[in-house]
């Protein structure tokens, strides 16, 4: 019988000769789904280098190639999250984790979708923080169709295919923030709400939980329509200034989305009621300082180290289970900070 060569295997597997060579020599540069397909074809047709290919693919199985897209690297929260994820990847003991972490400055749906597809080409599993959008849903379906599972971080995402999730119970975050206003504001009045973007579903659920608490427990408060910051500190500052101009007797502000540094700058300059309180989201240097000087009364935050550990573990489980298995959803408990425990 004629010996089955690399070109023969490439034709049988419907891949290029260079792909077969990379499976043999650089398995980390080939998608897991493709590696496994080429190996299965090699076994079926009796490829002469089957033993070498099995060892190569097995080596690729032992290393977890994980890709994560985070938002703007200039924002303190995402820098902190990126550091926590990198440290967790280094600490992973069962098998090496090759973490490919990218920051996105352009948050347009087309760019996020394109970067997700590009990252998936060299990863066994991918995760991202993003706003819900049809373009992104299509990209998620494209990625999962070739066997790469997708996990949403912080903000849940939907697509026709399964999308995992690691984050907080955002509905309970909103209710907890509402409890703080109900407990600390002596005379009920108007409360302003800032969100980054309604397409971030965690922020939408924050607001839903916030409103549900007051409907059930204290209808004397008036919740103003949320104002959108588009994750911009400059816009957040402008929104807070407008709130105080339009509602001078406002009793509180719930900052549920991005741009909190701008909101804090405006709050420090505003003339406020004595019992005015503000509740923010995520603990980092700026919000910690605001708790200490009284600009914020409470901060609700992701438990950064536990979040990073849960995210890496969820991605590895998704890789092992495959993109077509049931959705994994991990809801973490959140941390609460005041001036007394920062």
XYZ file of N, CA and C in Angstrom, residues 116-231:
348
model
N -13.223 39.578 18.678
C -13.592 38.288 19.268
C -13.300 37.153 18.294
N -13.703 37.304 17.045
C -13.460 36.270 16.038
C -11.962 36.061 15.830
N -11.213 37.140 15.776
C -9.768 37.038 15.567
C -9.097 36.326 16.740
N -9.486 36.664 17.975
C -8.885 36.043 19.152
C -9.200 34.552 19.204
N -10.401 34.191 18.784
C -10.814 32.791 18.868
C -9.992 31.888 17.959
N -9.325 32.447 16.955
C -8.568 31.628 16.002
C -7.370 30.939 16.641
N -6.891 31.455 17.759
C -5.720 30.863 18.406
C -6.005 30.444 19.845
N -7.295 30.333 20.214
C -7.640 30.019 21.598
C -8.606 28.839 21.680
N -8.553 28.135 22.815
C -9.475 27.026 23.066
C -10.799 27.509 23.640
N -10.790 28.663 24.307
C -11.994 29.258 24.884
C -11.760 30.760 24.990
N -12.821 31.540 24.860
C -12.689 32.992 24.928
C -13.739 33.561 25.878
N -13.437 34.754 26.410
C -14.362 35.457 27.296
C -14.232 36.946 27.020
N -15.286 37.698 27.348
C -15.238 39.128 27.071
C -16.237 39.886 27.926
N -15.948 41.188 28.093
C -16.892 42.144 28.667
C -17.412 42.980 27.510
N -18.733 42.997 27.310
C -19.268 43.715 26.155
C -20.738 44.042 26.364
N -21.209 44.995 25.576
C -22.623 45.340 25.544
C -23.345 44.427 24.561
N -24.593 44.102 24.881
C -25.387 43.261 23.997
C -25.654 43.977 22.671
N -25.467 43.267 21.567
C -25.733 43.843 20.244
C -25.861 42.705 19.237
N -26.728 42.841 18.219
C -26.873 41.770 17.222
C -25.573 41.408 16.510
N -24.718 42.394 16.223
C -23.434 42.107 15.577
C -22.586 41.173 16.431
N -22.575 41.444 17.738
C -21.787 40.617 18.638
C -22.404 39.230 18.774
N -23.723 39.158 18.824
C -24.390 37.850 18.904
C -24.024 36.985 17.704
N -23.982 37.580 16.520
C -23.581 36.841 15.323
C -22.138 36.358 15.434
N -21.263 37.212 15.974
C -19.854 36.823 16.131
C -19.723 35.672 17.122
N -20.484 35.701 18.206
C -20.451 34.606 19.179
C -20.873 33.300 18.517
N -21.921 33.354 17.696
C -22.370 32.151 16.991
C -21.297 31.641 16.029
N -20.588 32.563 15.374
C -19.505 32.177 14.466
C -18.391 31.452 15.221
N -18.057 31.967 16.386
C -16.973 31.378 17.189
C -17.368 30.019 17.744
N -18.555 29.917 18.298
C -18.977 28.635 18.882
C -19.186 27.570 17.812
N -19.505 27.981 16.594
C -19.728 27.017 15.512
C -18.471 26.234 15.173
N -17.283 26.803 15.468
C -16.030 26.079 15.207
C -15.466 25.468 16.485
N -16.305 25.366 17.509
C -15.917 24.639 18.714
C -15.240 25.434 19.798
N -15.266 26.757 19.707
C -14.630 27.595 20.743
C -15.729 28.180 21.634
N -15.826 27.761 22.892
C -16.876 28.279 23.776
C -16.616 29.722 24.186
N -17.710 30.467 24.439
C -17.641 31.889 24.788
C -18.267 32.095 26.164
N -17.588 32.879 27.001
C -18.096 33.228 28.324
C -18.180 34.742 28.445
N -19.328 35.240 28.877
C -19.504 36.666 29.139
C -19.041 36.964 30.559
N -18.272 38.022 30.720
C -17.807 38.452 32.032
C -18.515 39.742 32.424
N -18.946 39.833 33.667
C -19.574 41.006 34.276
C -20.985 41.261 33.738
N -21.112 41.407 32.403
C -22.419 41.675 31.797
C -22.863 40.457 30.994
N -24.029 39.863 31.286
C -24.496 38.697 30.513
C -24.683 39.045 29.043
N -24.507 38.044 28.191
C -24.710 38.193 26.749
C -25.579 37.047 26.237
N -26.355 37.330 25.201
C -27.188 36.314 24.574
C -26.804 36.141 23.120
N -26.933 34.910 22.629
C -26.775 34.593 21.210
C -27.602 33.346 20.956
N -27.675 32.911 19.711
C -28.417 31.679 19.432
C -27.711 30.480 20.048
N -26.385 30.528 20.122
C -25.613 29.462 20.753
C -25.479 29.729 22.249
N -24.918 28.763 22.957
C -24.747 28.895 24.404
C -23.653 29.905 24.736
N -23.930 30.778 25.705
C -22.947 31.746 26.196
C -22.878 31.610 27.713
N -21.715 31.301 28.236
C -21.549 31.219 29.679
C -21.545 32.602 30.307
N -21.517 32.634 31.639
C -21.501 33.922 32.349
C -20.799 33.770 33.687
N -19.953 34.750 34.003
C -19.338 34.879 35.331
C -19.510 36.329 35.763
N -20.161 36.550 36.877
C -20.377 37.913 37.350
C -21.204 37.926 38.621
N -21.772 39.080 38.919
C -22.589 39.254 40.111
C -24.062 39.037 39.789
N -24.862 38.846 40.839
C -26.315 38.887 40.699
C -26.696 40.364 40.684
N -26.807 40.928 39.494
C -26.974 42.376 39.359
C -28.293 42.873 39.922
N -29.305 42.052 39.873
C -30.599 42.429 40.451
C -30.442 42.673 41.951
N -29.687 41.795 42.622
C -29.462 41.960 44.054
C -28.529 43.129 44.345
N -27.613 43.416 43.440
C -26.777 44.611 43.591
C -27.658 45.846 43.668
N -28.618 45.950 42.736
C -29.517 47.103 42.724
C -30.361 47.195 43.986
N -30.875 46.083 44.443
C -31.696 46.095 45.658
C -30.856 46.482 46.879
N -29.617 46.038 46.918
C -28.744 46.386 48.048
C -28.429 47.875 48.045
N -28.176 48.431 46.871
C -27.946 49.879 46.774
C -29.178 50.641 47.250
N -30.364 50.185 46.856
C -31.602 50.850 47.277
C -31.767 50.786 48.794
N -31.424 49.650 49.377
C -31.498 49.520 50.837
C -30.636 50.581 51.521
N -29.466 50.854 50.944
C -28.584 51.854 51.543
C -29.246 53.229 51.571
N -29.887 53.632 50.476
C -30.576 54.929 50.450
C -31.725 54.943 51.453
N -32.500 53.877 51.462
C -33.650 53.806 52.361
C -33.214 53.878 53.818
N -32.041 53.327 54.118
C -31.563 53.277 55.504
C -30.869 54.557 55.946
N -30.248 55.289 55.015
C -29.397 56.414 55.403
C -29.981 57.793 55.120
N -30.878 57.918 54.143
C -31.451 59.230 53.834
C -32.590 59.514 54.816
N -32.477 60.615 55.559
C -33.476 60.891 56.603
C -34.807 61.358 56.033
N -34.788 62.142 54.975
C -36.017 62.671 54.375
C -36.093 62.229 52.914
N -36.997 61.293 52.585
C -37.077 60.801 51.203
C -37.249 61.927 50.193
N -36.640 61.748 49.039
C -36.728 62.736 47.967
C -36.366 62.088 46.649
N -35.782 62.860 45.757
C -35.442 62.361 44.431
C -34.043 61.727 44.433
N -33.901 60.615 43.713
C -32.619 59.928 43.585
C -32.262 59.860 42.100
N -31.060 60.332 41.770
C -30.565 60.241 40.402
C -29.884 58.902 40.161
N -29.899 58.454 38.916
C -29.281 57.176 38.534
C -28.416 57.404 37.304
N -27.162 56.972 37.379
C -26.266 57.009 36.221
C -25.974 55.587 35.775
N -26.103 55.334 34.476
C -25.679 54.056 33.914
C -24.737 54.348 32.751
N -23.895 53.384 32.423
C -22.981 53.576 31.310
C -23.672 53.424 29.971
N -24.450 52.340 29.840
C -25.114 52.041 28.571
C -26.184 50.993 28.860
N -27.402 51.205 28.381
C -28.474 50.248 28.638
C -28.188 48.879 28.037
N -27.282 48.799 27.055
C -26.978 47.509 26.447
C -26.060 46.647 27.318
N -25.478 47.233 28.379
C -24.778 46.409 29.362
C -25.846 45.854 30.287
N -26.117 44.572 30.153
C -27.294 44.021 30.815
C -27.162 43.983 32.329
N -25.945 43.962 32.849
C -25.798 44.025 34.306
C -26.286 45.369 34.835
N -26.012 46.458 34.100
C -26.462 47.776 34.545
C -27.980 47.902 34.438
N -28.539 47.317 33.394
C -29.994 47.313 33.245
C -30.657 46.571 34.412
N -30.040 45.449 34.828
C -30.592 44.675 35.942
C -30.342 45.372 37.277
N -29.213 46.097 37.383
C -28.993 46.910 38.582
C -30.166 47.865 38.799
N -30.530 48.565 37.719
C -31.620 49.539 37.828
C -32.946 48.852 38.148
N -33.173 47.699 37.528
C -34.415 46.969 37.783
C -34.526 46.573 39.251
N -33.445 46.051 39.817
C -33.469 45.689 41.238
C -33.615 46.902 42.131
N -32.980 47.993 41.751
C -33.050 49.242 42.508
C -34.504 49.714 42.616
N -35.188 49.730 41.468
C -36.575 50.193 41.455
C -37.505 49.222 42.174
N -37.242 47.930 42.044
C -38.132 46.951 42.678
C -38.115 47.085 44.196
N -36.935 47.389 44.766
C -36.855 47.560 46.222
C -37.762 48.686 46.684
N -37.687 49.836 46.014
C -38.491 50.974 46.448
C -39.981 50.742 46.217
N -40.351 50.039 45.163
C -41.759 49.718 44.957
C -42.301 48.898 46.111
N -41.467 48.025 46.653
C -41.904 47.140 47.734
C -41.801 47.776 49.112
N -40.818 48.668 49.321
C -40.485 49.077 50.684
C -40.661 50.554 51.004
N -40.544 51.438 50.018
C -40.666 52.864 50.354
C -40.970 53.666 49.086
N -42.236 53.904 48.853
C -42.641 54.648 47.656
C -42.537 56.158 47.853
N -42.049 56.601 49.016
C -41.889 58.047 49.243
C -40.717 58.612 48.426
N -39.781 57.748 48.025
C -38.668 58.196 47.185
C -39.133 58.308 45.735
N -38.580 59.265 45.020
C -38.831 59.416 43.587
C -37.559 59.071 42.836
N -37.628 58.059 41.991
C -36.459 57.639 41.229
C -36.502 58.305 39.855
N -35.514 59.124 39.590
C -35.460 59.844 38.322
C -35.076 58.878 37.189
N -35.385 59.273 35.969
C -34.995 58.470 34.821
C -33.468 58.404 34.750
N -32.910 57.232 34.454
C -31.447 57.109 34.414
C -30.834 57.966 33.311
N -29.647 58.472 33.589
C -28.899 59.240 32.596
C -27.692 58.410 32.155
N -27.424 58.421 30.855
C -26.392 57.563 30.275
C -25.066 58.311 30.162
N -24.003 57.677 30.663
C -22.672 58.291 30.630
C -21.829 57.795 29.463
N -22.269 56.736 28.785
C -21.488 56.120 27.712
C -20.077 55.759 28.183
N -19.986 55.393 29.463
C -18.723 54.961 30.069
C -17.662 56.058 30.049
